[in-house]
Amino acid sequence: MPHPSRPTVTLHDVAAAAGVSVATASRVLGGSSRTVAPEYERKVLAAAAELRYTSDMSARAMRRKSDSIALVADDLTTPTIGIVVAAMERQARTVESFVSVSSTGGTPERQYETVRTLCALRPQALVLTSSRFEAKALGGRLLDELLAYEQQGGRVVVFGNTDMPFDSITVDDRGSARPMGAHLAQTGHQRVVILAGPRDKANVSARTSGFVEGLLSGGVDAQDVRIVNCEVSRQGGFDATTRLIEEGLGQVEAIVAANDLIAVGALSACRAGGVAVPSRVSVAGFDDIQLAVDVTPRLTTVALPLAEIGAESIRLALAPRSGAEAPAGPGAGGPTRETVLGTLVVRDSTTTRTS
Amino acid sequence: MPHPSRPTVTLHDVAAAAGVSVATASRVLGGSSRTVAPEYERKVLAAAAELRYTSDMSARAMRRKSDSIALVADDLTTPTIGIVVAAMERQARTVESFVSVSSTGGTPERQYETVRTLCALRPQALVLTSSRFEAKALGGRLLDELLAYEQQGGRVVVFGNTDMPFDSITVDDRGSARPMGAHLAQTGHQRVVILAGPRDKANVSARTSGFVEGLLSGGVDAQDVRIVNCEVSRQGGFDATTRLIEEGLGQVEAIVAANDLIAVGALSACRAGGVAVPSRVSVAGFDDIQLAVDVTPRLTTVALPLAEIGAESIRLALAPRSGAEAPAGPGAGGPTRETVLGTLVVRDSTTTRTS
DNA sequence: TGTGTGACGGAATACGATTTCCGTGCAGGT
DNA sequence: ACCTGCACGGAAATCGTATTCCGTCACACA
């Protein structure tokens, strides 16, 4: 709160102390194109250091382009978003801008409200991350707001699946899951249970499709693949697996889950039920969260390049606008949509079967 | 980037559209004390909605007190900070302000640089979190900067141990560790190994002291408590415990670690070495990270009230200045220093011994 | 009916920085 | 010696909003 209380030191003070005009002081301290006599430059620098001058970004923002980037996320407590944010920070730092972060809890209302608040800060760019960002949410009010922001010269980048017409970077869940299915098939797993989340979660069901495709391509019979829906959490995986074990695992040789949390639950249920992993049954997950290497046996999973995604979001956000040309043909020069693939990480929770 | 490109809609535009003066429009939209005629109010509101007007916070910040709070943290990827940040967000929202977050990697240089950058944004308050914030770091430059900021009306709150003269909220590591030691003693553990971190980490060594105090108070013989220094990580715990097992555990009945990560490593080493937990040896940690309930057996630990700490930091940051009185007596009216205690959480990795 | 008073709209100014524009002094060419 | 142009410091305009100050109008009271 600088202004109510007076003792803030302003550019004016620095100029006075250095015995020059504010214009000169500004040119020295603000990195101007104009040159200043070395003698004056030295004086200004000395005065600024002496007075501990820091320029007021609010005032500065009124004349030059802002250098902040705003990130809107569902939840900052998940380990994955932490890694993405850290990478964004690092990347932003290389171009002298900085990132401010807000979380929305995932509700469209709070997303809308947060976006409005952040737009008021006139950031250079807005990066949105959500499991679900829908154009039609709130009757399109969110989309309208974002479009208006973009028309005012802002830049919007979405990390995640979205039908909004902005630059986006998404994980190819299906394509990333396919190698996992293929790997399990190649290592001799014939009968597989897939612990899928609920049917309506888009990224989760894409992973299930990928698993299935990979398994079939590896020669597994479609009849031998069983899909079990469960809650997306450790408990969900635990419960579903416990039920499986109670029913009798039968010929099942592998359990592959839509994410690591579910897989860890499955692992836990196996231990509780006396089912050896990986000798009796292999278990695999998706995401490569920190926990995956902390459990025993260490979890085979699919690693996502989260750091690269974070850095790339910032790069996209700062890149010169791609769709600058007039809206000519339909679909011509639309938003750039990047897709990244995860990589299979084989650890100790799966093995090779020779049966 | 609002200003280079013109199409930003300003208060002036709204006023023109509504057929009133900017002063009136400002009074309606900016929550002024002055009243305006309902008819005009309606017109302004309509115009603002029509034009999708959002006030420019940079410009607004020049006239009224800012409503942003800046958080400086070492690392945003740790699970604990995530919970704290989420709670801060929630708390800030209740007073119409918002939090922006930056990470420093823990180096004093980046801390200094980050603080300078954030001070330039003239936030309402600055919340610092670090494992170590030292007054003398960088020859006191960081401290000087913060003092200057406070003199300009800002507010500084530190979460963590610090010798800086600011309001702070810290975890009483020693006091929180004591009940753990006492509990182990009361449940019949006679010989205990403490996996302490390196000697020079303040909070970690405070925990070690607490463990020892608790154990002794519960009747354990000082001769039977062994302190083993190790790296603060899962691997550190694993290595130290593996070494212990190789040497032969002897009479050791409990291993208590300075944090959960170390304890999880110990757990893992026990499993690898065929040492049953908790039947052969009990294992306990400190922090209650998410992982603590994800491992098997679920870890007995000390839970820290992170959400309360986050909320309280914001409350402190927004509270009217406490040390407002002139610096009268030495130590009189100094910064308020709050201390919080963790609570013992007993789970499956410890048991009661009757030997 | 005259006058004090409170309500309220609008012009002007402040906020702290950047940038444009202007004026001056000095160097160099003819 | 005079004119041209460059370099550079300083006054002033500017950015978008909040607020102060002033003027007007209506209402109420005597």
PDB file of N, CA and C (backbone and C1' of nucleotides) in Angstrom, chain A residues 20-21 23-24 27 34-35 37 40 62-63, chain D residues 7-17:
ATOM      1  N   VAL A  20      19.138  15.767 -11.873  1.00  0.00           N
ATOM      2  CA  VAL A  20      18.741  15.717 -13.285  1.00  0.00           C
ATOM      3  C   VAL A  20      17.220  15.753 -13.367  1.00  0.00           C
ATOM      4  N   SER A  21      16.712  15.726 -14.576  1.00  0.00           N
ATOM      5  CA  SER A  21      15.262  15.718 -14.732  1.00  0.00           C
ATOM      6  C   SER A  21      14.730  14.298 -14.627  1.00  0.00           C
ATOM      7  N   ALA A  23      12.934  12.823 -16.704  1.00  0.00           N
ATOM      8  CA  ALA A  23      13.079  12.177 -18.012  1.00  0.00           C
ATOM      9  C   ALA A  23      14.414  11.450 -18.091  1.00  0.00           C
ATOM     10  N   THR A  24      15.452  12.130 -17.700  1.00  0.00           N
ATOM     11  CA  THR A  24      16.776  11.515 -17.746  1.00  0.00           C
ATOM     12  C   THR A  24      16.847  10.310 -16.826  1.00  0.00           C
ATOM     13  N   ARG A  27      15.142   7.447 -18.323  1.00  0.00           N
ATOM     14  CA  ARG A  27      15.908   6.844 -19.419  1.00  0.00           C
ATOM     15  C   ARG A  27      17.018   5.950 -18.890  1.00  0.00           C
ATOM     16  N   ARG A  34      17.074   5.800 -25.796  1.00  0.00           N
ATOM     17  CA  ARG A  34      17.881   7.027 -25.828  1.00  0.00           C
ATOM     18  C   ARG A  34      19.162   6.855 -25.014  1.00  0.00           C
ATOM     19  N   THR A  35      20.216   7.499 -25.474  1.00  0.00           N
ATOM     20  CA  THR A  35      21.468   7.434 -24.721  1.00  0.00           C
ATOM     21  C   THR A  35      21.553   8.600 -23.736  1.00  0.00           C
ATOM     22  N   ALA A  37      24.379  10.725 -21.122  1.00  0.00           N
ATOM     23  CA  ALA A  37      25.800  10.947 -20.852  1.00  0.00           C
ATOM     24  C   ALA A  37      26.247  10.073 -19.682  1.00  0.00           C
ATOM     25  N   TYR A  40      25.973  11.504 -16.145  1.00  0.00           N
ATOM     26  CA  TYR A  40      24.620  11.543 -15.592  1.00  0.00           C
ATOM     27  C   TYR A  40      24.152  10.145 -15.219  1.00  0.00           C
ATOM     28  N   MET A  62       1.288   1.339 -17.022  1.00  0.00           N
ATOM     29  CA  MET A  62       0.367   2.189 -17.776  1.00  0.00           C
ATOM     30  C   MET A  62       0.977   2.675 -19.086  1.00  0.00           C
ATOM     31  N   ARG A  63       2.261   2.623 -19.189  1.00  0.00           N
ATOM     32  CA  ARG A  63       2.887   3.148 -20.407  1.00  0.00           C
ATOM     33  C   ARG A  63       3.573   2.078 -21.240  1.00  0.00           C
TER      34      ARG A  63
ATOM     35  P    DA D   7      23.824  11.091 -33.376  1.00  0.00           P
ATOM     36  O5'  DA D   7      24.058  11.748 -31.953  1.00  0.00           O
ATOM     37  C5'  DA D   7      25.191  12.604 -31.757  1.00  0.00           C
ATOM     38  C4'  DA D   7      25.108  13.211 -30.363  1.00  0.00           C
ATOM     39  C3'  DA D   7      24.402  12.328 -29.340  1.00  0.00           C
ATOM     40  O3'  DA D   7      25.088  12.430 -28.099  1.00  0.00           O
ATOM     41  C1'  DA D   7      23.253  14.380 -29.510  1.00  0.00           C
ATOM     42  P    DC D   8      24.733  11.449 -26.909  1.00  0.00           P
ATOM     43  O5'  DC D   8      23.883  12.397 -25.967  1.00  0.00           O
ATOM     44  C5'  DC D   8      24.391  13.672 -25.611  1.00  0.00           C
ATOM     45  C4'  DC D   8      23.288  14.489 -24.975  1.00  0.00           C
ATOM     46  C3'  DC D   8      22.384  13.690 -24.022  1.00  0.00           C
ATOM     47  O3'  DC D   8      22.190  14.436 -22.857  1.00  0.00           O
ATOM     48  C1'  DC D   8      21.098  14.954 -25.491  1.00  0.00           C
ATOM     49  P    DG D   9      21.845  13.674 -21.464  1.00  0.00           P
ATOM     50  O5'  DG D   9      21.260  14.857 -20.589  1.00  0.00           O
ATOM     51  C5'  DG D   9      21.908  16.132 -20.604  1.00  0.00           C
ATOM     52  C4'  DG D   9      20.888  17.226 -20.377  1.00  0.00           C
ATOM     53  C3'  DG D   9      19.863  16.904 -19.299  1.00  0.00           C
ATOM     54  O3'  DG D   9      19.639  18.044 -18.488  1.00  0.00           O
ATOM     55  C1'  DG D   9      18.753  17.314 -21.366  1.00  0.00           C
ATOM     56  P    DG D  10      18.671  17.966 -17.225  1.00  0.00           P
ATOM     57  O5'  DG D  10      17.312  18.574 -17.792  1.00  0.00           O
ATOM     58  C5'  DG D  10      17.343  19.871 -18.379  1.00  0.00           C
ATOM     59  C4'  DG D  10      15.950  20.293 -18.788  1.00  0.00           C
ATOM     60  C3'  DG D  10      14.848  19.981 -17.775  1.00  0.00           C
ATOM     61  O3'  DG D  10      13.921  21.054 -17.791  1.00  0.00           O
ATOM     62  C1'  DG D  10      14.319  18.963 -19.823  1.00  0.00           C
ATOM     63  P    DA D  11      12.916  21.259 -16.601  1.00  0.00           P
ATOM     64  O5'  DA D  11      11.589  21.720 -17.360  1.00  0.00           O
ATOM     65  C5'  DA D  11      11.665  22.676 -18.419  1.00  0.00           C
ATOM     66  C4'  DA D  11      10.453  22.553 -19.320  1.00  0.00           C
ATOM     67  C3'  DA D  11       9.115  22.417 -18.584  1.00  0.00           C
ATOM     68  O3'  DA D  11       8.136  23.171 -19.274  1.00  0.00           O
ATOM     69  C1'  DA D  11       9.431  20.519 -19.958  1.00  0.00           C
ATOM     70  P    DA D  12       6.641  23.221 -18.699  1.00  0.00           P
ATOM     71  O5'  DA D  12       5.887  22.099 -19.550  1.00  0.00           O
ATOM     72  C5'  DA D  12       6.056  22.065 -20.966  1.00  0.00           C
ATOM     73  C4'  DA D  12       5.252  20.911 -21.554  1.00  0.00           C
ATOM     74  C3'  DA D  12       3.891  20.666 -20.906  1.00  0.00           C
ATOM     75  O3'  DA D  12       2.984  20.318 -21.923  1.00  0.00           O
ATOM     76  C1'  DA D  12       5.136  18.695 -20.803  1.00  0.00           C
ATOM     77  P    DA D  13       1.435  20.277 -21.647  1.00  0.00           P
ATOM     78  O5'  DA D  13       0.987  18.943 -22.414  1.00  0.00           O
ATOM     79  C5'  DA D  13       1.604  18.623 -23.657  1.00  0.00           C
ATOM     80  C4'  DA D  13       1.463  17.132 -23.926  1.00  0.00           C
ATOM     81  C3'  DA D  13       0.094  16.540 -23.586  1.00  0.00           C
ATOM     82  O3'  DA D  13      -0.253  15.619 -24.603  1.00  0.00           O
ATOM     83  C1'  DA D  13       1.751  15.375 -22.400  1.00  0.00           C
ATOM     84  P    DT D  14      -1.689  15.035 -24.676  1.00  0.00           P
ATOM     85  O5'  DT D  14      -1.502  13.575 -24.060  1.00  0.00           O
ATOM     86  C5'  DT D  14      -0.508  12.703 -24.595  1.00  0.00           C
ATOM     87  C4'  DT D  14      -0.363  11.489 -23.712  1.00  0.00           C
ATOM     88  C3'  DT D  14      -1.680  10.935 -23.145  1.00  0.00           C
ATOM     89  O3'  DT D  14      -1.940   9.691 -23.761  1.00  0.00           O
ATOM     90  C1'  DT D  14       0.085  10.952 -21.530  1.00  0.00           C
ATOM     91  P    DC D  15      -3.434   9.170 -23.792  1.00  0.00           P
ATOM     92  O5'  DC D  15      -3.331   7.881 -22.858  1.00  0.00           O
ATOM     93  C5'  DC D  15      -2.318   6.895 -23.050  1.00  0.00           C
ATOM     94  C4'  DC D  15      -2.176   6.074 -21.799  1.00  0.00           C
ATOM     95  C3'  DC D  15      -3.505   5.862 -21.071  1.00  0.00           C
ATOM     96  O3'  DC D  15      -4.027   4.593 -21.402  1.00  0.00           O
ATOM     97  C1'  DC D  15      -1.706   6.440 -19.563  1.00  0.00           C
ATOM     98  P    DG D  16      -5.578   4.508 -21.640  1.00  0.00           P
ATOM     99  O5'  DG D  16      -6.125   4.278 -20.168  1.00  0.00           O
ATOM    100  C5'  DG D  16      -5.793   3.073 -19.494  1.00  0.00           C
ATOM    101  C4'  DG D  16      -6.289   3.127 -18.072  1.00  0.00           C
ATOM    102  C3'  DG D  16      -7.783   3.409 -17.927  1.00  0.00           C
ATOM    103  O3'  DG D  16      -8.305   2.557 -16.926  1.00  0.00           O
ATOM    104  C1'  DG D  16      -6.564   5.019 -16.724  1.00  0.00           C
ATOM    105  P    DT D  17      -9.810   2.609 -16.535  1.00  0.00           P
ATOM    106  O5'  DT D  17      -9.741   3.251 -15.082  1.00  0.00           O
ATOM    107  C5'  DT D  17      -9.038   2.566 -14.065  1.00  0.00           C
ATOM    108  C4'  DT D  17      -8.820   3.466 -12.883  1.00  0.00           C
ATOM    109  C3'  DT D  17     -10.086   3.906 -12.143  1.00  0.00           C
ATOM    110  O3'  DT D  17     -10.037   3.339 -10.842  1.00  0.00           O
ATOM    111  C1'  DT D  17      -8.554   5.705 -12.426  1.00  0.00           C
TER     112       DT D  17
END
